[in-house]
GROMACS .gro file of N, CA, C and O in nm:
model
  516
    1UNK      N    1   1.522  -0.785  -3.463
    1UNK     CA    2   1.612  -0.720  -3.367
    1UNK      C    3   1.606  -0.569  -3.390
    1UNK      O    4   1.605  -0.517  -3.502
    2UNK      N    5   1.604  -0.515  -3.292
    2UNK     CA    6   1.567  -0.311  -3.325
    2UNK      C    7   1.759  -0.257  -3.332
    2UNK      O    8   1.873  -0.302  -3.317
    3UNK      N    9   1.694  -0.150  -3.361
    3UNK     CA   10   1.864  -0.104  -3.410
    3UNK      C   11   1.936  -0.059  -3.254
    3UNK      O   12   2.057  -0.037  -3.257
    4UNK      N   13   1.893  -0.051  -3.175
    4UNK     CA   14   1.969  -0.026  -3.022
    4UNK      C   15   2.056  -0.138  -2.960
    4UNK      O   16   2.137  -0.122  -2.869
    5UNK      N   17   2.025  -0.260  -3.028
    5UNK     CA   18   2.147  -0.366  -2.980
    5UNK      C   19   2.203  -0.440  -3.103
    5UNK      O   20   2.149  -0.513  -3.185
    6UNK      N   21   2.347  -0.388  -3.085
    6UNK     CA   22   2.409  -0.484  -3.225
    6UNK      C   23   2.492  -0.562  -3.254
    6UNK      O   24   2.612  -0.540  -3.235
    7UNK      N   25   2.450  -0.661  -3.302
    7UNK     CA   26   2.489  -0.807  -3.313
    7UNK      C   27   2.642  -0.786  -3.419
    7UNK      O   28   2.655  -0.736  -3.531
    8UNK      N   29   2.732  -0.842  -3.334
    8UNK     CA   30   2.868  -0.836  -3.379
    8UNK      C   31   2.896  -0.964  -3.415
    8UNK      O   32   2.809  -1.051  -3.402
    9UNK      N   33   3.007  -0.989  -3.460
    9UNK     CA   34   3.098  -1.083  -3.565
    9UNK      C   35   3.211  -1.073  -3.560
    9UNK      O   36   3.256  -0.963  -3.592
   10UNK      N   37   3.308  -1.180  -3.519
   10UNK     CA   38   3.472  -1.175  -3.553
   10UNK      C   39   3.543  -1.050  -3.646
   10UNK      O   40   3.663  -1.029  -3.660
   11UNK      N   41   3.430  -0.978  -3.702
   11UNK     CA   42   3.478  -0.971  -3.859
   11UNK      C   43   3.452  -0.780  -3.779
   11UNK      O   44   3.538  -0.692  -3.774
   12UNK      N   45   3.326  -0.775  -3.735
   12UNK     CA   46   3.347  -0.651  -3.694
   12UNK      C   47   3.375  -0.545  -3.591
   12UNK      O   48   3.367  -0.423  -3.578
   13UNK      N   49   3.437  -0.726  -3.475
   13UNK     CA   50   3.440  -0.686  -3.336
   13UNK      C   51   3.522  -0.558  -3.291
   13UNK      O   52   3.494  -0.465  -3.216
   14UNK      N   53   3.644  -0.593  -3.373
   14UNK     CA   54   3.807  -0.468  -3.329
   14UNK      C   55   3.701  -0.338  -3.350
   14UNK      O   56   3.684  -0.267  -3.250
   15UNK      N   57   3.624  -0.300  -3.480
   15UNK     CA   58   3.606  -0.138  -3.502
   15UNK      C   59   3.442  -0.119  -3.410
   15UNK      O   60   3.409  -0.002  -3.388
   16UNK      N   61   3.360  -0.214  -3.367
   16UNK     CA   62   3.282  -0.206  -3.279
   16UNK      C   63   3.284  -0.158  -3.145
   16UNK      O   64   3.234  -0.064  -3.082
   17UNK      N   65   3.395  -0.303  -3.113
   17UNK     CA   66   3.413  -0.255  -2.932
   17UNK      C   67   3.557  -0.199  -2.900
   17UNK      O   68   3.580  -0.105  -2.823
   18UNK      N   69   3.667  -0.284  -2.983
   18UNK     CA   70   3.755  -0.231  -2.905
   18UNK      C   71   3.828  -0.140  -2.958
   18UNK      O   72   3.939  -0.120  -2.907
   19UNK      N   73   3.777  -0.040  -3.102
   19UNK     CA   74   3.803   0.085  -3.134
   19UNK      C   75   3.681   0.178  -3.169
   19UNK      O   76   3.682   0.281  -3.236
   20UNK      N   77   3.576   0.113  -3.106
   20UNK     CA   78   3.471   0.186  -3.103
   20UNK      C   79   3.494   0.309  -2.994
   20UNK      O   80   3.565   0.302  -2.894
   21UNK      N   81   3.404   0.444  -3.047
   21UNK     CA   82   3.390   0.535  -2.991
   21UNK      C   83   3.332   0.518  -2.851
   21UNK      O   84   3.369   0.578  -2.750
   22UNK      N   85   3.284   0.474  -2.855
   22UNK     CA   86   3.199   0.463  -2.717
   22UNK      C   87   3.205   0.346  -2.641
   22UNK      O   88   3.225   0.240  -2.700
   23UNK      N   89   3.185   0.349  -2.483
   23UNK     CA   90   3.202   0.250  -2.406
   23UNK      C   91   3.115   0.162  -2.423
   23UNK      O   92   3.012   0.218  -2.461
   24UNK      N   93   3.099   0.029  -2.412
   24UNK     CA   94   3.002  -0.097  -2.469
   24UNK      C   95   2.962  -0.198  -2.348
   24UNK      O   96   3.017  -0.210  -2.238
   25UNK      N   97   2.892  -0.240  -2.380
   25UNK     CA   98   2.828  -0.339  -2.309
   25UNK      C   99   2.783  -0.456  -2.414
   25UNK      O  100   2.691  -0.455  -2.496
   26UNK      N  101   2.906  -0.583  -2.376
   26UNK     CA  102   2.846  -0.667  -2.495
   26UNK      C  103   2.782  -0.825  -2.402
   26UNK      O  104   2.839  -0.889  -2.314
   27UNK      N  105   2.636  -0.852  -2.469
   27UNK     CA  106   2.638  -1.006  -2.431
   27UNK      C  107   2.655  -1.114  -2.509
   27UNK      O  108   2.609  -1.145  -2.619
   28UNK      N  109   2.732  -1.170  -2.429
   28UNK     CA  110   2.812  -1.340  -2.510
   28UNK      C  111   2.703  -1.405  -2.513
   28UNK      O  112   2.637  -1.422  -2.410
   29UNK      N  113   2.665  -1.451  -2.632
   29UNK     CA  114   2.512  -1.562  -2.625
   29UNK      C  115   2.547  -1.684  -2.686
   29UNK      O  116   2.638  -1.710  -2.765
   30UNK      N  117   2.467  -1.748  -2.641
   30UNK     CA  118   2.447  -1.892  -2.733
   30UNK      C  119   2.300  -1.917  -2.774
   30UNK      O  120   2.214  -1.920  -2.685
   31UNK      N  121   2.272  -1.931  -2.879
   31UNK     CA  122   2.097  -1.955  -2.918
   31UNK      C  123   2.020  -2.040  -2.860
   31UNK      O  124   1.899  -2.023  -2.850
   32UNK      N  125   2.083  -2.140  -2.814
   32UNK     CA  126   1.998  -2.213  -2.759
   32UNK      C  127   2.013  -2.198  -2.587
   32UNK      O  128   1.956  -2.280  -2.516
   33UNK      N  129   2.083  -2.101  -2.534
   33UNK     CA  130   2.076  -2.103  -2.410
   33UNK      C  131   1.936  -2.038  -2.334
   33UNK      O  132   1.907  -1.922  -2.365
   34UNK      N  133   1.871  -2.094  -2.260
   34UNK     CA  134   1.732  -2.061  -2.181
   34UNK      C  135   1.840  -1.880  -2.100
   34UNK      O  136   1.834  -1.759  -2.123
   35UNK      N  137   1.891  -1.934  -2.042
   35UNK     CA  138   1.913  -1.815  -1.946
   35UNK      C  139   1.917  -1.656  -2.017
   35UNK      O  140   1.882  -1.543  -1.983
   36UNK      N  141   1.992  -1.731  -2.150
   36UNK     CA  142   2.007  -1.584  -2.224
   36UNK      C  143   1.887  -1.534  -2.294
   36UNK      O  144   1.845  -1.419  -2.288
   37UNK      N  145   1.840  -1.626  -2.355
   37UNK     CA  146   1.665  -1.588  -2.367
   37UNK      C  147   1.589  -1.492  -2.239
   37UNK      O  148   1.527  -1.388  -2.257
   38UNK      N  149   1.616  -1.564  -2.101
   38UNK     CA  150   1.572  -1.465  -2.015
   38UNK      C  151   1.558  -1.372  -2.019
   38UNK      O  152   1.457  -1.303  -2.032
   39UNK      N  153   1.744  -1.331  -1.997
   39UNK     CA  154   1.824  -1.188  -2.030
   39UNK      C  155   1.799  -1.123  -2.082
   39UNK      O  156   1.789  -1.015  -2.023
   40UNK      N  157   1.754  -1.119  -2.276
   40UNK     CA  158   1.723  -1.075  -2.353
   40UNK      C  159   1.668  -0.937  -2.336
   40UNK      O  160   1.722  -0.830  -2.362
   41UNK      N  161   1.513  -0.971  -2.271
   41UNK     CA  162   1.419  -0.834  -2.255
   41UNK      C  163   1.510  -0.744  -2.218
   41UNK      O  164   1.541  -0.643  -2.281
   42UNK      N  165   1.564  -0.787  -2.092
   42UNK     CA  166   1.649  -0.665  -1.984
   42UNK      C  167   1.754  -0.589  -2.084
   42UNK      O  168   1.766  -0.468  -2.098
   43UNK      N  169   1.810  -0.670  -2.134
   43UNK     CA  170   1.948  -0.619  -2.183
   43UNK      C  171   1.912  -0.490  -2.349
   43UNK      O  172   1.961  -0.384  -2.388
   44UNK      N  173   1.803  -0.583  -2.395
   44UNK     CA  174   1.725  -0.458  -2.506
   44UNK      C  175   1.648  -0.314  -2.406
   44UNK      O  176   1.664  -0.198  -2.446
   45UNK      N  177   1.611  -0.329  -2.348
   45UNK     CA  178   1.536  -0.238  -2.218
   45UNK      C  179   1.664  -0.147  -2.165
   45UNK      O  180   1.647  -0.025  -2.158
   46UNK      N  181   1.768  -0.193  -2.134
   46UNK     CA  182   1.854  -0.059  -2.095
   46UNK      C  183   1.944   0.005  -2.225
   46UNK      O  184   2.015   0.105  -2.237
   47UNK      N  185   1.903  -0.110  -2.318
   47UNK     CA  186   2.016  -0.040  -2.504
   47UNK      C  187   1.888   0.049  -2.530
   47UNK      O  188   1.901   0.143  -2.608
   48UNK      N  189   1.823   0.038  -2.499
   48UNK     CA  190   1.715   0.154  -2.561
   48UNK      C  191   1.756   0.275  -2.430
   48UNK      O  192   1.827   0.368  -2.467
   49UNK      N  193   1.722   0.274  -2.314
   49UNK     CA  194   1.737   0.386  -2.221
   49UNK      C  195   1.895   0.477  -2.205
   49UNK      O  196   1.921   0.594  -2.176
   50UNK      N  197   1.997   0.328  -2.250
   50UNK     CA  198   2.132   0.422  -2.244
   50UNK      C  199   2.181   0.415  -2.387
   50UNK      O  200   2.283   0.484  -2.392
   51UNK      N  201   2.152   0.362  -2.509
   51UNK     CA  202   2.197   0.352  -2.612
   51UNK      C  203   2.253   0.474  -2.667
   51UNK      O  204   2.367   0.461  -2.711
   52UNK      N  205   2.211   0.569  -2.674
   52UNK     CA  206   2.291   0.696  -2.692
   52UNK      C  207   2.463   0.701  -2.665
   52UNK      O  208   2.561   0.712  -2.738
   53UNK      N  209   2.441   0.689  -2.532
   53UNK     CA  210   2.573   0.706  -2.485
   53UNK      C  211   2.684   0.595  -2.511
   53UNK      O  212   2.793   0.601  -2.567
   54UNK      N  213   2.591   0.448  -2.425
   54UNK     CA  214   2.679   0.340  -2.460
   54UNK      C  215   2.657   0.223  -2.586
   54UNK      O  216   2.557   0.222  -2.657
   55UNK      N  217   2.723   0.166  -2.593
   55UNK     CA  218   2.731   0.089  -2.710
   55UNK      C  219   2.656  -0.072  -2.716
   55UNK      O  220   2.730  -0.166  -2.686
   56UNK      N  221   2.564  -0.090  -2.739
   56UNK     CA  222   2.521  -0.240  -2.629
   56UNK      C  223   2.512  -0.372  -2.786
   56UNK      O  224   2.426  -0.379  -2.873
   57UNK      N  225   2.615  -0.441  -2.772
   57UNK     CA  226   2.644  -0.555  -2.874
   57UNK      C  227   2.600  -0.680  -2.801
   57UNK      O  228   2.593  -0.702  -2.680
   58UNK      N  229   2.566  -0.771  -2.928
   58UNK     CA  230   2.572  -0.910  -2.890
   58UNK      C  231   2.625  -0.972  -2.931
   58UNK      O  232   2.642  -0.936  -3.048
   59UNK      N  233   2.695  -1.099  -2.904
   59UNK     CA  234   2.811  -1.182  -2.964
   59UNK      C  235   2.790  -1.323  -2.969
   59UNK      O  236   2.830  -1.376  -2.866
   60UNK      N  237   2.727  -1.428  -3.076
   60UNK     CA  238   2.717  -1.546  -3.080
   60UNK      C  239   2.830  -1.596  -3.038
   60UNK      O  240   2.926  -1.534  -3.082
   61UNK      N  241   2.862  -1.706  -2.954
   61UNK     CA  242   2.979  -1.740  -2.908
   61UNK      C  243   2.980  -1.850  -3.029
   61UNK      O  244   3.066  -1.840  -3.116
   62UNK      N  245   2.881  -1.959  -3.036
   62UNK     CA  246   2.895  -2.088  -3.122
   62UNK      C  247   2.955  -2.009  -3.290
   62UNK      O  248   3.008  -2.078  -3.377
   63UNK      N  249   2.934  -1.880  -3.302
   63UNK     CA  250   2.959  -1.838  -3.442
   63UNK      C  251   3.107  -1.782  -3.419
   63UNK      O  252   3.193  -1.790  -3.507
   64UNK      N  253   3.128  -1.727  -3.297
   64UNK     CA  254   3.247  -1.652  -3.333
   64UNK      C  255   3.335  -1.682  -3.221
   64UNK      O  256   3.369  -1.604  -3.132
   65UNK      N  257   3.370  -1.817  -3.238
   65UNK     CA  258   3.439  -1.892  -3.113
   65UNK      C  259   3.587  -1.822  -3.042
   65UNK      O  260   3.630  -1.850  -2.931
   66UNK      N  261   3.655  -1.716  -3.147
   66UNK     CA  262   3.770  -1.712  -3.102
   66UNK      C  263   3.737  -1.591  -3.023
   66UNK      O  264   3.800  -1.567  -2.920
   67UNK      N  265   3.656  -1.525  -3.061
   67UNK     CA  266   3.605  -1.362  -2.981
   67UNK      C  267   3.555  -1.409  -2.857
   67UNK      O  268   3.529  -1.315  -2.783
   68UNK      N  269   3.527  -1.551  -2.794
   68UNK     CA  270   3.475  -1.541  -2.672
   68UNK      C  271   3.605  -1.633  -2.611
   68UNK      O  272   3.627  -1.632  -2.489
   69UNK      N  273   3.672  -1.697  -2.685
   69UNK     CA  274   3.832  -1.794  -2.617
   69UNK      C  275   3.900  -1.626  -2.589
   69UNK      O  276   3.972  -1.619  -2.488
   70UNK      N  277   3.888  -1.531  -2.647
   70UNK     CA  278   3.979  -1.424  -2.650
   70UNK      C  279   3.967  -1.385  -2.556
   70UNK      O  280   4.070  -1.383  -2.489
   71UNK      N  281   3.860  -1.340  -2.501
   71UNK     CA  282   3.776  -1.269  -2.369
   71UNK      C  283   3.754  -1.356  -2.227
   71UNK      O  284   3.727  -1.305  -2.118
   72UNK      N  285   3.771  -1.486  -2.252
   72UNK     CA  286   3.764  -1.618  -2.154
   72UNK      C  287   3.616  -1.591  -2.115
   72UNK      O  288   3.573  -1.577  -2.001
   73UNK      N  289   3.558  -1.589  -2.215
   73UNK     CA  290   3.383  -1.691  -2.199
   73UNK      C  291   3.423  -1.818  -2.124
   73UNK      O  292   3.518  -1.891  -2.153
   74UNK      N  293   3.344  -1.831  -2.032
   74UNK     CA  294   3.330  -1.968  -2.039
   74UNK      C  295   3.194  -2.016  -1.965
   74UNK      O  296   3.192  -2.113  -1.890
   75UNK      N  297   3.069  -1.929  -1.997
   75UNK     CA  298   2.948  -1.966  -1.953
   75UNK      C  299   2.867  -1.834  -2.048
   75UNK      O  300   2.934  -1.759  -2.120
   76UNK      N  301   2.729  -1.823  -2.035
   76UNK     CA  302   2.636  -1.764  -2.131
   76UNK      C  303   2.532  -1.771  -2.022
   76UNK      O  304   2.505  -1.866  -1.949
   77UNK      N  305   2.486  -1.668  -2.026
   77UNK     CA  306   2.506  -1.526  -2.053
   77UNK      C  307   2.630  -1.474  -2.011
   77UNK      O  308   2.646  -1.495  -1.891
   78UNK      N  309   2.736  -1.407  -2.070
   78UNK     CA  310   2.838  -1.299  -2.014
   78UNK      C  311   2.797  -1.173  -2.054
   78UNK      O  312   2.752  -1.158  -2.167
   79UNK      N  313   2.808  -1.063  -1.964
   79UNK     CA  314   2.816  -0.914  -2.018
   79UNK      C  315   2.931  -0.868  -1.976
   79UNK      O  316   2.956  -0.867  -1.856
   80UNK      N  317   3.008  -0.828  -2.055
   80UNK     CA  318   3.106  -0.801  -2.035
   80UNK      C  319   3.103  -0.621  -2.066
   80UNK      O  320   3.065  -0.586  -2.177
   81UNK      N  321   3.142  -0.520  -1.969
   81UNK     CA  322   3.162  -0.410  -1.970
   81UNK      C  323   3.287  -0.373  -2.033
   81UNK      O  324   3.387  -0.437  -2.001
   82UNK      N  325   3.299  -0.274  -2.124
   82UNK     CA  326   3.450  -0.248  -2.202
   82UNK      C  327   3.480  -0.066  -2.203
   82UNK      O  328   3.385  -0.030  -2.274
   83UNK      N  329   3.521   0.004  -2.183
   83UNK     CA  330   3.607   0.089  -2.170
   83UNK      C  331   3.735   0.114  -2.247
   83UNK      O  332   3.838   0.049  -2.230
   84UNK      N  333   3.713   0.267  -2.381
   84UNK     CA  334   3.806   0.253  -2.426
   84UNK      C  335   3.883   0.099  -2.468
   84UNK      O  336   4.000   0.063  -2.463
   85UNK      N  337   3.766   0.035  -2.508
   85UNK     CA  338   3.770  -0.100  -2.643
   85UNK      C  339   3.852  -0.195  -2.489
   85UNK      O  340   3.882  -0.312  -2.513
   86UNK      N  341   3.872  -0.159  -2.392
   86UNK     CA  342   3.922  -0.191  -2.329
   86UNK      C  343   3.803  -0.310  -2.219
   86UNK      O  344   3.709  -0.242  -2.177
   87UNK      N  345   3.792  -0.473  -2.169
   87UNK     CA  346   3.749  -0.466  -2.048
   87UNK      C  347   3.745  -0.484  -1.924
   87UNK      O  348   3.798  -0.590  -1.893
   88UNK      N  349   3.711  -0.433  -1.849
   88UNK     CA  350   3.720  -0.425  -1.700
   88UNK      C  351   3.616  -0.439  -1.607
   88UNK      O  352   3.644  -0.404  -1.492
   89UNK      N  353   3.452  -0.499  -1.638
   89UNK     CA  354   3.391  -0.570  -1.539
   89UNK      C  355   3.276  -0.714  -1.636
   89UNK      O  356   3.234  -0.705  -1.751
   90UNK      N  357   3.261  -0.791  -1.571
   90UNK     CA  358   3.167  -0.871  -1.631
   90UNK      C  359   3.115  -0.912  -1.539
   90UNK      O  360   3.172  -0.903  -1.430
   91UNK      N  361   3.000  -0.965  -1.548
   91UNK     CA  362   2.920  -1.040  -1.479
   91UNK      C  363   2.830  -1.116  -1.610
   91UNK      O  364   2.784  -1.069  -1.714
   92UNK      N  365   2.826  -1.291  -1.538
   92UNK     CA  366   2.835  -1.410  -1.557
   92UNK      C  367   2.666  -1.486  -1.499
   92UNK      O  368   2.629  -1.504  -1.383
   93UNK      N  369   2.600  -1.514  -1.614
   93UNK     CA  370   2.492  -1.584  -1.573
   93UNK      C  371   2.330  -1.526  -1.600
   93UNK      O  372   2.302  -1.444  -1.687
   94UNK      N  373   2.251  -1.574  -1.525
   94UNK     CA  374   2.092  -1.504  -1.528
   94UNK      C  375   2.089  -1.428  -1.421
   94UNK      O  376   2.008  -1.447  -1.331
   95UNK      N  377   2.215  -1.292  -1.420
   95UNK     CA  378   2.202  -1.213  -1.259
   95UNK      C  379   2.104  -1.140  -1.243
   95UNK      O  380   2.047  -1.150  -1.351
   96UNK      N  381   2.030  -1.056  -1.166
   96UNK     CA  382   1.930  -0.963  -1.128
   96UNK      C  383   1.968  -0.838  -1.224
   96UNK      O  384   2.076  -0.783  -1.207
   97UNK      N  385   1.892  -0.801  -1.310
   97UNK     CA  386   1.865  -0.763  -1.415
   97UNK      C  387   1.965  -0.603  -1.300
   97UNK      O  388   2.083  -0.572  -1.313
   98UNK      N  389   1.890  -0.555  -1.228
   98UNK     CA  390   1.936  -0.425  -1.127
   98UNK      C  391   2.071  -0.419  -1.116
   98UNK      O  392   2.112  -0.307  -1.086
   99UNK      N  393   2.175  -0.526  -1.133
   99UNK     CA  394   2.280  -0.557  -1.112
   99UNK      C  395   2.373  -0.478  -1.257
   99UNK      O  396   2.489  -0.435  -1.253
  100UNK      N  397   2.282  -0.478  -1.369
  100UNK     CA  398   2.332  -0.531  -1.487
  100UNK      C  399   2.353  -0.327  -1.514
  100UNK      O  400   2.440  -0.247  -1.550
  101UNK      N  401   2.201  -0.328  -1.466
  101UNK     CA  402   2.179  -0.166  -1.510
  101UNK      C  403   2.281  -0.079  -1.403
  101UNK      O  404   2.309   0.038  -1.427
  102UNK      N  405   2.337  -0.158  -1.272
  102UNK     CA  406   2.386  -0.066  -1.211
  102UNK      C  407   2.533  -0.044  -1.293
  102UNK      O  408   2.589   0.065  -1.300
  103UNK      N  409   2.568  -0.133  -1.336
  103UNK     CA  410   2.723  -0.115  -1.379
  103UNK      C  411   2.698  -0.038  -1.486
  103UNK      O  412   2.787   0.046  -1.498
  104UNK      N  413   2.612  -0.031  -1.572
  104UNK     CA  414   2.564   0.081  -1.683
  104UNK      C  415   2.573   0.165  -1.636
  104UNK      O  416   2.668   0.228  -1.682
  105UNK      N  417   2.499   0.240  -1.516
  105UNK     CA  418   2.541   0.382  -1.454
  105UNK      C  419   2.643   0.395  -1.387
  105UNK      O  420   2.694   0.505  -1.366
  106UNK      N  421   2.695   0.274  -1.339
  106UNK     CA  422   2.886   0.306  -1.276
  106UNK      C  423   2.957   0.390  -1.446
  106UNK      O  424   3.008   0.501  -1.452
  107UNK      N  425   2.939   0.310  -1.544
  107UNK     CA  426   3.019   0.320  -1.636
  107UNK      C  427   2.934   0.435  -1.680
  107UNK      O  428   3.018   0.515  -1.637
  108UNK      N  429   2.859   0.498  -1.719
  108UNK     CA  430   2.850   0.647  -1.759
  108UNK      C  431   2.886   0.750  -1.625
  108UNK      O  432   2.929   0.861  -1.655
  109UNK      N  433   2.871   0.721  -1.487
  109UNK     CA  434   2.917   0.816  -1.412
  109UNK      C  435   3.096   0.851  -1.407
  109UNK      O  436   3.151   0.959  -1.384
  110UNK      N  437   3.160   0.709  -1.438
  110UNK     CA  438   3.316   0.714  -1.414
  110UNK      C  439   3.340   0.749  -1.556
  110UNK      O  440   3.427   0.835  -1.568
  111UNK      N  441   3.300   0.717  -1.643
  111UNK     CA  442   3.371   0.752  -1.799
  111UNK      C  443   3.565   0.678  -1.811
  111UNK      O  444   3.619   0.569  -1.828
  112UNK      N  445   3.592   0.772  -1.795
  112UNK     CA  446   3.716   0.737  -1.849
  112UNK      C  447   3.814   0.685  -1.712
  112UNK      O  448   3.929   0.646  -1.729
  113UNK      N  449   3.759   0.689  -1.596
  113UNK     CA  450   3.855   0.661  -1.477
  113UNK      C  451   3.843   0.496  -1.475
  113UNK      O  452   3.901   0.437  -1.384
  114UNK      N  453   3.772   0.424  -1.568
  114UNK     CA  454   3.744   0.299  -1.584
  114UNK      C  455   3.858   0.223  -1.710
  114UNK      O  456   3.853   0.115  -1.769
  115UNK      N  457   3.925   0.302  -1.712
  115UNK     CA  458   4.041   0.283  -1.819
  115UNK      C  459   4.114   0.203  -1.703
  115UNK      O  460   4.135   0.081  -1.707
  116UNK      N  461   4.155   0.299  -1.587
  116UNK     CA  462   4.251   0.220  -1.496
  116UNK      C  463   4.219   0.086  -1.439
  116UNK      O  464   4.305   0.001  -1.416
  117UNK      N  465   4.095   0.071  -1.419
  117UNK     CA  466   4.070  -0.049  -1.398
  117UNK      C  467   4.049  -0.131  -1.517
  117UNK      O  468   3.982  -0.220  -1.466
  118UNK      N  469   4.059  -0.160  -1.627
  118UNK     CA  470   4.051  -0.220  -1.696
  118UNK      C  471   4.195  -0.276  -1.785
  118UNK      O  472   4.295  -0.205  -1.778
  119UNK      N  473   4.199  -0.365  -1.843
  119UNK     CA  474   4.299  -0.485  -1.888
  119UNK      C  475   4.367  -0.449  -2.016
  119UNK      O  476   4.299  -0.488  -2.111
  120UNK      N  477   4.469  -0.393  -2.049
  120UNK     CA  478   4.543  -0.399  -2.185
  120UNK      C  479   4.496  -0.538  -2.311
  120UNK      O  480   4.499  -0.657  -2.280
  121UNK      N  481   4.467  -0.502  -2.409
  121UNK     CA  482   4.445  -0.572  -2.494
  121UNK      C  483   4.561  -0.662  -2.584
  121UNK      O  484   4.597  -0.603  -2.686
  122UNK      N  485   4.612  -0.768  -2.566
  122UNK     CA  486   4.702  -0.821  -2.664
  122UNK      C  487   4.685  -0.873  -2.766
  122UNK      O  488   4.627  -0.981  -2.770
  123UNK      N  489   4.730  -0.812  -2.878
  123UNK     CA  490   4.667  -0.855  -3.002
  123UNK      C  491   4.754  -1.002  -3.023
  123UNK      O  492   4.722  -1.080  -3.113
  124UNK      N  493   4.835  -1.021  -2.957
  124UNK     CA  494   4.924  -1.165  -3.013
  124UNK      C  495   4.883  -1.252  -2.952
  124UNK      O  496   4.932  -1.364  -2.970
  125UNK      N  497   4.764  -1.229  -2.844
  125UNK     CA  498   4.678  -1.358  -2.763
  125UNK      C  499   4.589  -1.436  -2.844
  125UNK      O  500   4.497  -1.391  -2.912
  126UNK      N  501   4.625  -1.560  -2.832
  126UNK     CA  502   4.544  -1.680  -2.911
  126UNK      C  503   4.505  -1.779  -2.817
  126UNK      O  504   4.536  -1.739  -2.705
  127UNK      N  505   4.456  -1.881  -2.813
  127UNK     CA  506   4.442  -2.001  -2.764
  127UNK      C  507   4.474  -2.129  -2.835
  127UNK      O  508   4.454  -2.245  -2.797
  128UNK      N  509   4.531  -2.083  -2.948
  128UNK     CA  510   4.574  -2.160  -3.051
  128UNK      C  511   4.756  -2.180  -3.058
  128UNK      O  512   4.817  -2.077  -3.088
  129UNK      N  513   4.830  -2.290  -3.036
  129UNK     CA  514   4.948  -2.310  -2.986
  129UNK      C  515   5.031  -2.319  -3.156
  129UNK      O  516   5.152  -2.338  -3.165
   0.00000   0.00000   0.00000
């Protein structure tokens, strides 16, 4: 794996994405999923062209089950766009790679006006009763 996409963990998600400096782009994977294999190329291909700016993680769902119940995974591939640790767009599946890169340049052209559209974080949210 090259150092432009980085593979996160329960353990280092909070200081990654959602107190990380920079806006992120993370994909929810599962290892054995074909679609995300697809994905793969594309998603290393724009962490290299925008990696500077944005933050581009990957997230085993089968390893770090509560980080994707937290976020409401509920299919693989997810990319989920985050803002100020904050997120506010995803798209779901094997979409047209053009799709993926456009929200990459929505999110470096808006910067911070993507705060408003995006979701308060509750740290007391579980799925666990």
């Amino acid at each position: 794996m090259n150092d432009t996409v980085v593979e996160v963990t329960t353990w280092d998600w909070e200081s990654a994405v959602e107190k990380g400096t920079r806006p992120a782009v993370v994909m929810f994977y599962s290892p054995g999923c074909p679609h995300c294999r697809a994905m793969e190329p594309y998603f290393r291909k724009f962490a290299e062209r925008y990696g500077e700016a944005i933050l581009f993680a990957r997230l085993n769902i089968e390893e770090n089950v509560w980080i994707a119940e937290r976020y409401g995974v509920l299919g693989v591939p997810t990319f989920k766009f985050f803002c100020s640790g904050r997120p506010f767009e995803e798209l779901v599946g094997e979409v047209y790679p053009a799709m993926i890169e456009k929200r990459i340049e929505d999110l470096l052209e808006h910067g911070e006006e993507c705060v408003r559209s995006s979701t308060a974080i509750d740290y007391e949210t579980t799925g666990y009763a």
